[in-house]
Amino acid sequence: MKLSKVEDGRDPAHLHRTLTLEMVRVTERAAIAAAEWRGKGNEKAADEAAVAAMTAELDRVSISGRIVIGEGEQFECDNLYVGQSVGTGQGPGVDIAVDPLEGVTLCAKNQPDSLVVLAMAERGGLLNVARNVYMHKIAIGAEYAPDTVHIEWSATENVKALAKAKGVPISEITAIVLDRPRHGGLLEELRTAGVSVKLLTDGDIAGVIHAVNTADTGVDIYLGSGGAPEGVLAAAALRCIGGHMQGKLILDTPDKRLRAREMGIDDPNRIYDVTELAAGDVLFSATGVTDGSLVDGVKLRRGSVETSTVVMRSWSQTTRWIKARHAR
Ligand code: VTB
């Protein structure tokens, strides 16, 4: 009998598996900090609380970490800026992408689906993109051939091809799309094709994850554009759970093109697939701030605080849901 990678005890992965739990601690702590600001209408305070807590917890981890996707550029923010060193400095050299409070508006309004998200990869594993850059994204589940859809095709062509591959009429396809004025044309096309559209107010990392978990969510495809950092973070998750995704950066100003070049992007029109957005060994951790479709939010109890986290590792393709009780 052939032993699986896990059973035979060999683990050639560069990111040691104990880092999985360390990352859970980081996103948990940031979520607890942000939860104090749930429903207080103060996005800035919620975000700052998450950033401060995340930085403090990251600095306790035995890694030589480098932030490659953070809160912004070094001159824009004090913490978790691109290029910042995090961790104790002793341990493996790793790259880290963070979204300390994905859906800050959702947190400020105490609406579902605000999350703390972090991905870790081997050095050079994560596409480096600036916080202000957007990305066209398309994602479908692993059960399809990777070339079933394509980011350069029209939405109509994509949903037609997907319906055919699934063996259902287009009216039974559900697409998930961020509810933004820029998606007016896309929505019209989807409506004309007869697709059911699930509109997201914010939080498209979870949106992409839902699109590849069709059996659980009923969502077949993610379409549209959202933050490029969120695209890389979603790709990190897909590396662990499977699913196809393509991303194309929207570098629509000379400044963005220049900064992208500095960050290693030579071809502004390149189409990236999942393994090019997040390569090599990857960890992904997300803790809920408010209750959501991916995980529950932080529960404040009399003597304790409860957190729910989903943590994934690409090498072993493991997904864990970790419910933790912390002393107050
Ligand atoms: C998304 C989503 C975020 O921004 O990437 C989106 O994941 C990008 O679009 O939660 P807009 O800038 O038009 O909002 C958020 O909604 C907020 O950062």
GROMACS .gro file of N, CA, C and O and ligand atoms in nm, residues 99 101-106 131 134 137 178 180 182 201-205 222 225-228 230-231, ligand 1:
model
  118
   99ASP      N    1  -0.466   4.118   0.508
   99ASP     CA    2  -0.579   4.208   0.501
   99ASP      C    3  -0.632   4.210   0.644
   99ASP      O    4  -0.714   4.127   0.681
  101LEU      N    5  -0.824   4.378   0.817
  101LEU     CA    6  -0.969   4.383   0.835
  101LEU      C    7  -1.036   4.389   0.698
  101LEU      O    8  -1.057   4.497   0.641
  102GLU      N    9  -1.063   4.272   0.644
  102GLU     CA   10  -1.131   4.262   0.513
  102GLU      C   11  -1.278   4.293   0.538
  102GLU      O   12  -1.345   4.225   0.617
  103GLY      N   13  -1.326   4.398   0.473
  103GLY     CA   14  -1.464   4.442   0.495
  103GLY      C   15  -1.473   4.532   0.618
  103GLY      O   16  -1.550   4.505   0.710
  104VAL      N   17  -1.393   4.638   0.621
  104VAL     CA   18  -1.395   4.726   0.740
  104VAL      C   19  -1.533   4.791   0.755
  104VAL      O   20  -1.580   4.812   0.867
  105THR      N   21  -1.598   4.819   0.643
  105THR     CA   22  -1.732   4.880   0.650
  105THR      C   23  -1.829   4.783   0.716
  105THR      O   24  -1.914   4.823   0.796
  106LEU      N   25  -1.815   4.656   0.681
  106LEU     CA   26  -1.903   4.553   0.740
  106LEU      C   27  -1.884   4.549   0.891
  106LEU      O   28  -1.980   4.537   0.967
  131ARG      N   29  -0.173   4.820  -0.253
  131ARG     CA   30  -0.307   4.823  -0.193
  131ARG      C   31  -0.410   4.891  -0.282
  131ARG      O   32  -0.527   4.857  -0.282
  134TYR      N   33  -0.648   4.743  -0.851
  134TYR     CA   34  -0.760   4.651  -0.869
  134TYR      C   35  -0.722   4.537  -0.962
  134TYR      O   36  -0.622   4.546  -1.034
  137LYS      N   37  -1.103   3.947  -1.197
  137LYS     CA   38  -1.091   3.811  -1.145
  137LYS      C   39  -1.200   3.722  -1.202
  137LYS      O   40  -1.312   3.767  -1.225
  178LEU      N   41  -1.925   4.162  -0.696
  178LEU     CA   42  -1.930   4.277  -0.604
  178LEU      C   43  -2.031   4.379  -0.655
  178LEU      O   44  -2.032   4.412  -0.773
  180ARG      N   45  -2.111   4.699  -0.729
  180ARG     CA   46  -2.045   4.827  -0.752
  180ARG      C   47  -2.094   4.885  -0.883
  180ARG      O   48  -2.121   4.812  -0.978
  182ARG      N   49  -1.931   5.007  -1.113
  182ARG     CA   50  -1.847   4.966  -1.226
  182ARG      C   51  -1.891   4.833  -1.287
  182ARG      O   52  -1.849   4.798  -1.395
  201THR      N   53  -2.176   4.302  -0.094
  201THR     CA   54  -2.151   4.444  -0.067
  201THR      C   55  -2.001   4.468  -0.050
  201THR      O   56  -1.948   4.570  -0.091
  202ASP      N   57  -1.932   4.377   0.012
  202ASP     CA   58  -1.787   4.384   0.032
  202ASP      C   59  -1.737   4.241   0.047
  202ASP      O   60  -1.815   4.147   0.053
  203GLY      N   61  -1.606   4.229   0.059
  203GLY     CA   62  -1.551   4.099   0.096
  203GLY      C   63  -1.543   3.998  -0.016
  203GLY      O   64  -1.612   3.897  -0.017
  204ASP      N   65  -1.456   4.028  -0.115
  204ASP     CA   66  -1.453   3.933  -0.226
  204ASP      C   67  -1.350   3.821  -0.210
  204ASP      O   68  -1.340   3.736  -0.297
  205ILE      N   69  -1.277   3.818  -0.099
  205ILE     CA   70  -1.193   3.698  -0.074
  205ILE      C   71  -1.288   3.582  -0.048
  205ILE      O   72  -1.278   3.476  -0.111
  222TYR      N   73  -1.716   3.327  -0.989
  222TYR     CA   74  -1.690   3.465  -0.946
  222TYR      C   75  -1.656   3.544  -1.070
  222TYR      O   76  -1.573   3.502  -1.151
  225SER      N   77  -1.436   4.275  -1.091
  225SER     CA   78  -1.308   4.324  -1.040
  225SER      C   79  -1.320   4.364  -0.894
  225SER      O   80  -1.425   4.407  -0.848
  226GLY      N   81  -1.209   4.347  -0.824
  226GLY     CA   82  -1.202   4.385  -0.682
  226GLY      C   83  -1.057   4.418  -0.652
  226GLY      O   84  -0.974   4.424  -0.743
  227GLY      N   85  -1.026   4.434  -0.526
  227GLY     CA   86  -0.889   4.468  -0.487
  227GLY      C   87  -0.791   4.360  -0.534
  227GLY      O   88  -0.820   4.241  -0.526
  228ALA      N   89  -0.674   4.406  -0.584
  228ALA     CA   90  -0.572   4.310  -0.625
  228ALA      C   91  -0.514   4.234  -0.503
  228ALA      O   92  -0.494   4.113  -0.511
  230GLU      N   93  -0.671   4.145  -0.239
  230GLU     CA   94  -0.772   4.043  -0.207
  230GLU      C   95  -0.765   3.929  -0.309
  230GLU      O   96  -0.794   3.814  -0.275
  231GLY      N   97  -0.726   3.961  -0.433
  231GLY     CA   98  -0.712   3.858  -0.536
  231GLY      C   99  -0.599   3.761  -0.502
  231GLY      O  100  -0.614   3.639  -0.516
  329VTB     C1  101  -1.306   4.416  -0.258
  329VTB     C2  102  -1.348   4.361  -0.123
  329VTB     C3  103  -1.319   4.453  -0.007
  329VTB     O1  104  -1.308   4.636  -0.160
  329VTB     O2  105  -1.178   4.383  -0.295
  329VTB     C4  106  -1.342   4.562  -0.274
  329VTB     O3  107  -1.289   4.236  -0.098
  329VTB     C5  108  -1.285   4.633  -0.394
  329VTB     O4  109  -1.378   4.718  -0.454
  329VTB     O5  110  -1.381   4.404   0.110
  329VTB     P1  111  -1.412   4.873  -0.406
  329VTB     O6  112  -1.283   4.944  -0.383
  329VTB     O7  113  -1.490   4.929  -0.517
  329VTB     O8  114  -1.491   4.863  -0.280
  329VTB     C6  115  -1.367   4.594  -0.039
  329VTB     O9  116  -1.507   4.593  -0.055
  329VTB     C7  117  -1.330   4.691   0.074
  329VTB    O10  118  -1.193   4.693   0.092
   0.00000   0.00000   0.00000
